[in-house]
PDB file of C-alpha atoms and ligand atoms in Angstrom:
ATOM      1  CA  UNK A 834       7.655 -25.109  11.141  1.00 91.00           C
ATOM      2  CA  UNK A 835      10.615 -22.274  10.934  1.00 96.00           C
ATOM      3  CA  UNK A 836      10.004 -18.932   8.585  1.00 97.00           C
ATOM      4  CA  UNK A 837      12.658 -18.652   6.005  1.00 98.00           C
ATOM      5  CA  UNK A 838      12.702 -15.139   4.164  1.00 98.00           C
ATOM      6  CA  UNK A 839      14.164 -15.343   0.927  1.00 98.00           C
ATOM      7  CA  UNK A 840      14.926 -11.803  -0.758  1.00 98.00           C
ATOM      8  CA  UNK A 841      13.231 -11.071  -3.652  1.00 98.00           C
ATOM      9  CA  UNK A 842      13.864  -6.879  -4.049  1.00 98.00           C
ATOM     10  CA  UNK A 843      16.934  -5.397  -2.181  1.00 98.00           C
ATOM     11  CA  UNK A 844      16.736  -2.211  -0.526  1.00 98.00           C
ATOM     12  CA  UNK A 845      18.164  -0.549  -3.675  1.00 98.00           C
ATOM     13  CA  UNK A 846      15.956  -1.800  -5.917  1.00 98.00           C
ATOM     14  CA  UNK A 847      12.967  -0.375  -3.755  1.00 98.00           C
ATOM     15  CA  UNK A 848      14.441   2.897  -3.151  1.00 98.00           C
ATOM     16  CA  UNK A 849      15.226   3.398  -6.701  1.00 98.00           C
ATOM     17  CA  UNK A 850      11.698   2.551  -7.654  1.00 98.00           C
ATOM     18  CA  UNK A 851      10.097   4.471  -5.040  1.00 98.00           C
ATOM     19  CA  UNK A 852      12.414   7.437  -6.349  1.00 98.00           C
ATOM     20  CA  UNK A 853      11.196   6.807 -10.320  1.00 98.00           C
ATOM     21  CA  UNK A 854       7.626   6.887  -8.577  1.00 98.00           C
ATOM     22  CA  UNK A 855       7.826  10.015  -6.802  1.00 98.00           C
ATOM     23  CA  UNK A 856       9.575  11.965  -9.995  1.00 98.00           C
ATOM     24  CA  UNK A 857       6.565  10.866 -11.824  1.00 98.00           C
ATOM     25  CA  UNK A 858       4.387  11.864  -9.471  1.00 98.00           C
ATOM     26  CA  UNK A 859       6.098  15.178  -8.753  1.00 98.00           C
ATOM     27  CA  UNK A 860       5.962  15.642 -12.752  1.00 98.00           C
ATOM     28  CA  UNK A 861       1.665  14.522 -12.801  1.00 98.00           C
ATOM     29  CA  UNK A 862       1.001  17.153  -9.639  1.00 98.00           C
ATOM     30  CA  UNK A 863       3.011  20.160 -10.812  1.00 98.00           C
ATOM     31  CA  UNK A 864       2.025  22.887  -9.396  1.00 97.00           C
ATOM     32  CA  UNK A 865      -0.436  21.555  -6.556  1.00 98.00           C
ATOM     33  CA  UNK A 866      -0.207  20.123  -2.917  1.00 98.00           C
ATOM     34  CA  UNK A 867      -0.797  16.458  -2.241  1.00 98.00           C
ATOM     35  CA  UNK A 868      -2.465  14.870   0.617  1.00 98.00           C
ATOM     36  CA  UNK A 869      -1.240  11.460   1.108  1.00 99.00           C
ATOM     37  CA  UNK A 870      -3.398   8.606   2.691  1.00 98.00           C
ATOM     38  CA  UNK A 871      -0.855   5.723   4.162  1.00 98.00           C
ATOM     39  CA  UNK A 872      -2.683   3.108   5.015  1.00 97.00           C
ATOM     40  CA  UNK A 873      -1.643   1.568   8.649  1.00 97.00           C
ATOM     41  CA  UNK A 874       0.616  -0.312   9.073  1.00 96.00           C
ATOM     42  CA  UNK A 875       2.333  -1.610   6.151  1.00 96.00           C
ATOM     43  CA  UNK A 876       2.304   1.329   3.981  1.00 98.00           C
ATOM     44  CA  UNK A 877       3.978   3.267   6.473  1.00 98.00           C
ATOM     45  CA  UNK A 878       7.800   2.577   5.494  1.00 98.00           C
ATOM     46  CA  UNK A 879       7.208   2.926   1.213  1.00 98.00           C
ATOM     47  CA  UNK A 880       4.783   5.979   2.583  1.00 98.00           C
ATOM     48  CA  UNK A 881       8.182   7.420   4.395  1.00 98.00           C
ATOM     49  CA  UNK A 882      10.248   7.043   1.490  1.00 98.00           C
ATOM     50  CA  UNK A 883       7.821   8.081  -1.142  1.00 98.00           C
ATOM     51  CA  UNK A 884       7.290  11.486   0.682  1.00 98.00           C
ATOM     52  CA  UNK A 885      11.117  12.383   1.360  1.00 98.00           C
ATOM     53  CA  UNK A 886      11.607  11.723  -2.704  1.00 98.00           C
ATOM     54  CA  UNK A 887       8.406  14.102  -3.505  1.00 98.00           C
ATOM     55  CA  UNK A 888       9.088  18.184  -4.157  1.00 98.00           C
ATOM     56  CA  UNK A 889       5.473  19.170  -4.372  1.00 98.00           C
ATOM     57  CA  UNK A 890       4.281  20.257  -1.602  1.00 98.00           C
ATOM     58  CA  UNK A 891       2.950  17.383   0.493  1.00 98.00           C
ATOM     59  CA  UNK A 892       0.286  16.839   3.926  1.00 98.00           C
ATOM     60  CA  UNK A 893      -0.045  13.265   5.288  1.00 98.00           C
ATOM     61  CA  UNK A 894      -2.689  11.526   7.070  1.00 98.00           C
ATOM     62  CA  UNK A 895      -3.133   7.571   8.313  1.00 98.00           C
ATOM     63  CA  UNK A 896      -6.134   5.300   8.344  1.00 98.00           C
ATOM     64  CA  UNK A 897      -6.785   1.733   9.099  1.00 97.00           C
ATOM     65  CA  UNK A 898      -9.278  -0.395   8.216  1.00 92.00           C
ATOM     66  CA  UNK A 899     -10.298  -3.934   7.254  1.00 87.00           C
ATOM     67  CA  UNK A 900     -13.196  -5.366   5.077  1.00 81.00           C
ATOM     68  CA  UNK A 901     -15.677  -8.184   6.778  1.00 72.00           C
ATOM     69  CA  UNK A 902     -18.744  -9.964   5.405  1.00 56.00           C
ATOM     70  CA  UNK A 903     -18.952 -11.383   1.793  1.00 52.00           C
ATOM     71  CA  UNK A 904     -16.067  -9.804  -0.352  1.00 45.00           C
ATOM     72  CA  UNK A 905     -18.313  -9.014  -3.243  1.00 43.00           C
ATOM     73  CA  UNK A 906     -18.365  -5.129  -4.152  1.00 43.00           C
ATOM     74  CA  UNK A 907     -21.637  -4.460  -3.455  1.00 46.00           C
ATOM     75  CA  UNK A 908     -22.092  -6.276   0.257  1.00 53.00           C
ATOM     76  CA  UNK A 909     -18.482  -6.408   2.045  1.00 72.00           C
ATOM     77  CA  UNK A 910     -18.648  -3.574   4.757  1.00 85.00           C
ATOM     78  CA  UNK A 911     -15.554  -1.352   5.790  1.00 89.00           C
ATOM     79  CA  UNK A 912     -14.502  -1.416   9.254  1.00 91.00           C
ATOM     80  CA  UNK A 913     -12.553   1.576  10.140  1.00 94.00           C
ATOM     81  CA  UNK A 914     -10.195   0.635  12.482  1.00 95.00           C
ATOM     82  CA  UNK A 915      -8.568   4.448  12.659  1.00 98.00           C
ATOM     83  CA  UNK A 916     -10.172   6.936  10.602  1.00 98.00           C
ATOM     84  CA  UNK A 917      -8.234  10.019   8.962  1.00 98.00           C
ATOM     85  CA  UNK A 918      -7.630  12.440  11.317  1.00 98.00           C
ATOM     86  CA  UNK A 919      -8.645  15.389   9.099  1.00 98.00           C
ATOM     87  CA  UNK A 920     -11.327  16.416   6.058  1.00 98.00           C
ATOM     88  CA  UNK A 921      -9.955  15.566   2.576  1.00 98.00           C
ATOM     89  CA  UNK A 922     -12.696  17.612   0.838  1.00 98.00           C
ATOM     90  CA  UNK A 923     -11.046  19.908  -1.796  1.00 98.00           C
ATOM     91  CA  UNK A 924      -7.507  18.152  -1.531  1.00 98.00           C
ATOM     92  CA  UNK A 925      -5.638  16.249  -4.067  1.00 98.00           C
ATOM     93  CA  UNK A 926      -5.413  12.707  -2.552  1.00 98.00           C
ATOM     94  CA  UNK A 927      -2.739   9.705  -3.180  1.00 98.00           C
ATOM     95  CA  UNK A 928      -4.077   6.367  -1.438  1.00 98.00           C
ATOM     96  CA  UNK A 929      -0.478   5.014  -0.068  1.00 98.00           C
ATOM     97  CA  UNK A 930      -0.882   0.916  -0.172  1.00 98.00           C
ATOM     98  CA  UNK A 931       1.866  -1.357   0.616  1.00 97.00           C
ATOM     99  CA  UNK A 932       0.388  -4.055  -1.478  1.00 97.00           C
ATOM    100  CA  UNK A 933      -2.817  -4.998  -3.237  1.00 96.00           C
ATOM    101  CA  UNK A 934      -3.761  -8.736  -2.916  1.00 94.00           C
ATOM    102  CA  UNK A 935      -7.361  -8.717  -3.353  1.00 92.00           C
ATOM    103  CA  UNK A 936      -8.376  -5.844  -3.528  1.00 94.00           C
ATOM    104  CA  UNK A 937     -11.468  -6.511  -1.459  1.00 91.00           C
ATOM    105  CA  UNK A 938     -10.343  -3.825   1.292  1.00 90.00           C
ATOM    106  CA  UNK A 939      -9.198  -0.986  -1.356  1.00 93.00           C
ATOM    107  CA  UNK A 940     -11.883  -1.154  -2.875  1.00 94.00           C
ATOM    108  CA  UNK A 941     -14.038  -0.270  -0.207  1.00 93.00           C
ATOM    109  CA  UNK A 942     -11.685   2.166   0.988  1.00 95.00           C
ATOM    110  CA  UNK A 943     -11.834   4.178  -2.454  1.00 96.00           C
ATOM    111  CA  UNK A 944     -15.500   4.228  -2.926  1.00 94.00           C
ATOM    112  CA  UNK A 945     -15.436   5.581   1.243  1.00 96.00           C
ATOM    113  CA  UNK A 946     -13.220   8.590   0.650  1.00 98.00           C
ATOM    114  CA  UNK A 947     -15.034   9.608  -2.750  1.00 98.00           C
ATOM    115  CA  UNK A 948     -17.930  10.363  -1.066  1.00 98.00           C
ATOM    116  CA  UNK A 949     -15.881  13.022   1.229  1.00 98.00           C
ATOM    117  CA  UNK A 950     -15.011  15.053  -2.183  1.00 98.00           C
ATOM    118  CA  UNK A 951     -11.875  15.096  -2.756  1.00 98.00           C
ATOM    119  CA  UNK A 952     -10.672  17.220  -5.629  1.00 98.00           C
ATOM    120  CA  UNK A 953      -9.011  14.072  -6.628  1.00 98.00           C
ATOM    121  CA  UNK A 954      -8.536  10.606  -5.483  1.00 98.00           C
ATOM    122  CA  UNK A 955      -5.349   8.102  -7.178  1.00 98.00           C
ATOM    123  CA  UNK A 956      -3.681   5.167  -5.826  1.00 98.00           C
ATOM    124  CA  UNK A 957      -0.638   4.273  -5.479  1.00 98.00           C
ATOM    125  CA  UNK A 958       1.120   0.730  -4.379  1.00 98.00           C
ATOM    126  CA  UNK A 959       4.613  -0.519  -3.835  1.00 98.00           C
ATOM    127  CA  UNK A 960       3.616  -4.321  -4.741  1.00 98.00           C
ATOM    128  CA  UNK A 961       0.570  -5.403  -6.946  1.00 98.00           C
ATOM    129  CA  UNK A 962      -0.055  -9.548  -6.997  1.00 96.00           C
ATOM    130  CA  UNK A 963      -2.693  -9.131  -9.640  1.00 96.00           C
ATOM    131  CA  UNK A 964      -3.099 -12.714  -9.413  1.00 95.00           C
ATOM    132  CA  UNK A 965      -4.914 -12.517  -6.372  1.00 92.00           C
ATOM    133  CA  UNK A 966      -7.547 -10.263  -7.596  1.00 94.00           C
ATOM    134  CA  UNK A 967     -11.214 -10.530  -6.703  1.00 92.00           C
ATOM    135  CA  UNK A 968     -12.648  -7.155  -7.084  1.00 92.00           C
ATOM    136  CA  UNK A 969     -11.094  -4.813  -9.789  1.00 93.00           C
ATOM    137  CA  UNK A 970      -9.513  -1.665  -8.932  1.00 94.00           C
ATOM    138  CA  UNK A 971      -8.096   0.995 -10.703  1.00 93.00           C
ATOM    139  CA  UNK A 972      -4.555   1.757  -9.434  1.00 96.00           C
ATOM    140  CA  UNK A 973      -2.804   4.776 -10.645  1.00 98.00           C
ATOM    141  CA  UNK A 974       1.317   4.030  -9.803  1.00 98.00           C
ATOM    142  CA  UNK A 975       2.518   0.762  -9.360  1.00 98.00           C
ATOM    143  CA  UNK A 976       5.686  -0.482  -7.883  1.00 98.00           C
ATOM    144  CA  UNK A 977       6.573  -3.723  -8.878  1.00 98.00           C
ATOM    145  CA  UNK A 978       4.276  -6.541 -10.053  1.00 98.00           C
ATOM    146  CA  UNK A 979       5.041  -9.819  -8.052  1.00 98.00           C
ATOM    147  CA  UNK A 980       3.949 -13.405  -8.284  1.00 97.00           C
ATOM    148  CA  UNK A 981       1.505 -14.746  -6.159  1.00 96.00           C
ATOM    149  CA  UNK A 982       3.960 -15.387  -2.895  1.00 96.00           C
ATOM    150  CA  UNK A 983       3.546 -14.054   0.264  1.00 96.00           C
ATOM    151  CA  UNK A 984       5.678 -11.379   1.394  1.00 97.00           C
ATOM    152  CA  UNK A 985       7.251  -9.542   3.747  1.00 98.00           C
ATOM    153  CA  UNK A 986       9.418  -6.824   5.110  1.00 98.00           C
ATOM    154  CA  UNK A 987       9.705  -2.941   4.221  1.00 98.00           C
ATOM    155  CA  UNK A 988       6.411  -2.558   6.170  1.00 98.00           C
ATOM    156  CA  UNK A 989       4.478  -5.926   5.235  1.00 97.00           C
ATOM    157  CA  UNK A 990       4.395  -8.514   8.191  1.00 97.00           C
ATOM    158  CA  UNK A 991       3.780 -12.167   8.775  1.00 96.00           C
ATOM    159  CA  UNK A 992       1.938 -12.377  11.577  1.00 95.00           C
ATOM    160  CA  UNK A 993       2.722  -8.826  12.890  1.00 96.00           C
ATOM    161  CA  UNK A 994       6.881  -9.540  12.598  1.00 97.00           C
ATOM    162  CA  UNK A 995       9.693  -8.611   9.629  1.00 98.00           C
ATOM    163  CA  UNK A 996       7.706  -5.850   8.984  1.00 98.00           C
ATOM    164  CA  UNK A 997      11.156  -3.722   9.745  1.00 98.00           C
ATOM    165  CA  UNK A 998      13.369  -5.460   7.203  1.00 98.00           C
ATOM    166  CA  UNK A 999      14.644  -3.647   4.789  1.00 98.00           C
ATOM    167  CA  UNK A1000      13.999  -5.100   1.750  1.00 98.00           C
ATOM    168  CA  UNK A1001      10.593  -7.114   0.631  1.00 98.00           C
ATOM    169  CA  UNK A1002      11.288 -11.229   1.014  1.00 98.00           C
ATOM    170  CA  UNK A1003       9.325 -14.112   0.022  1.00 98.00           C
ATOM    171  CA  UNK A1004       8.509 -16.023   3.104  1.00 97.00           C
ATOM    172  CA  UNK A1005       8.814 -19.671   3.278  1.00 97.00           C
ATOM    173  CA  UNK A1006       8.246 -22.455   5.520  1.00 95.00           C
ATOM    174  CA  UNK A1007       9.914 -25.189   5.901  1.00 95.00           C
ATOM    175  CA  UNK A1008       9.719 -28.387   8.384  1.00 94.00           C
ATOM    176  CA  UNK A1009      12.188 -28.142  11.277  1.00 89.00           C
TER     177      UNK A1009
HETATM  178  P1  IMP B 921      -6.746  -6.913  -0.008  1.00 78.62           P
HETATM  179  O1  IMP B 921      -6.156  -6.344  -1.273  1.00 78.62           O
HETATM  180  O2  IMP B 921      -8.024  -6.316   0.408  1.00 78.62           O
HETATM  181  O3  IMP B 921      -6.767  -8.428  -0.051  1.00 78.62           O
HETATM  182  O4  IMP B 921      -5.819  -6.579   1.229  1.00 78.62           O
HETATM  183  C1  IMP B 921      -4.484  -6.453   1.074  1.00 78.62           C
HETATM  184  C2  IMP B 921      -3.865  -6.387   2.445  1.00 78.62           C
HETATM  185  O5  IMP B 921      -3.525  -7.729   2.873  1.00 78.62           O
HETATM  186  C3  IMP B 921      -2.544  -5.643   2.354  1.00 78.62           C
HETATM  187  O6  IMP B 921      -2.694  -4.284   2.647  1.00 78.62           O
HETATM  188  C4  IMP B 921      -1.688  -6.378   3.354  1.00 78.62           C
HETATM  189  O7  IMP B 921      -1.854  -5.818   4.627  1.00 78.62           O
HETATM  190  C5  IMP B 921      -2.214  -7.795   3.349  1.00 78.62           C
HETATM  191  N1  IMP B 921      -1.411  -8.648   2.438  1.00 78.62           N
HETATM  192  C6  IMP B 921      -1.759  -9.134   1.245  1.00 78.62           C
HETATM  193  N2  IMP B 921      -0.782  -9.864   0.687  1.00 78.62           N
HETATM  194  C7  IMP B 921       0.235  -9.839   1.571  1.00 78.62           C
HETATM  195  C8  IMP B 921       1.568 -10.413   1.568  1.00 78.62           C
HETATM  196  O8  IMP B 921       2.033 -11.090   0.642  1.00 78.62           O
HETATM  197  N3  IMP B 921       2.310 -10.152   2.674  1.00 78.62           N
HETATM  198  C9  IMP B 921       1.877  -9.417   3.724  1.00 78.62           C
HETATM  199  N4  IMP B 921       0.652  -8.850   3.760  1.00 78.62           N
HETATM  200  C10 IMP B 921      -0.158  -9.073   2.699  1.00 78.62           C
HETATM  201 MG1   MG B 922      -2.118  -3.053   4.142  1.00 78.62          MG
END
């Protein structure tokens, strides 16, 4: 089989959404600091981009983690692959997601870094496939709302690759 990746938002279209975000944002944080919370790897790229377009003042930090065991709310476990490097108690926080399929993992992830008091926990996420969703969760700023296709590119891989193209593709395959 050969990977075809069909463009579905250019570069310009996600920079000029990621800019709209981060005015909004700026406009909902005046006068505070924000701690971001990219999540590895995908968000890292919209994570970049969102923070050069912010004027608030603005700390990052990176985790990485995966959800095993039944996806239901109450028994899927969070494994922490790479945990935040420093305490988010007191601090404004912004989950950075790339995109939110199930929402099985963010889920998890949310209810986690509640319990470390933050003054305030939100979420934002370049690409939302609400289609996909098995376990609710409340996201604050959303990108763009896609179909259900898989994706990749500006961070989001296939199978680790095209996670360094530019712009976010639909990938397809097709018989050689
Ligand atoms: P979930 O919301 O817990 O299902 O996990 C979402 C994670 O699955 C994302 O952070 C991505 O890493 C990955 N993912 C989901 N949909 C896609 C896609 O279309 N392309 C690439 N990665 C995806
Ligand atoms: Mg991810």
């Amino acid at each position: 089989m050969k990977e075809v990746v069909h463009m579905m938002l250019s570069e310009e279209e996600v920079n000029s959404k990621i800019a709209e975000m981060a005015e909004k944002i700026d406009n909902d944080y005046k006068g505070k600091s924000i701690h971001l919370i990219c999540i590895l790897k995908g968000s890292v790229f919209f994570c970049c981009e969102l923070a050069k377009r912010l004027t608030i003042p603005v700390t990052i930090d990176f985790m990485s983690a995966s959800s095993y065991g039944d996806s239901t709310e109450s028994s899927g476990k969070l494994n922490i692959k790479k945990d935040l490097d420093e305490s988010i108690e007191g601090l404004d926080c912004l989950i950075v997601e790339d995109i939110i399929d199930s929402g099985n993992t963010l889920s998890l992830t949310q209810k986690m870094l509640a319990e470390r008091n933050p003054a305030s926990l939100k979420l934002c996420t370049l690409l939302d496939k609400p289609a996909r969703r098995e376990t609710e969760v409340d996201v604050d700023y959303t990108g763009f709302v896609i179909p259900d296709e898989f994706v990749v590119g500006y961070g989001l891989d296939y199978a680790q690759k095209y996670r360094n193209l530019p712009y976010v593709g639909r990938l397809e395959f097709v018989e050689e």
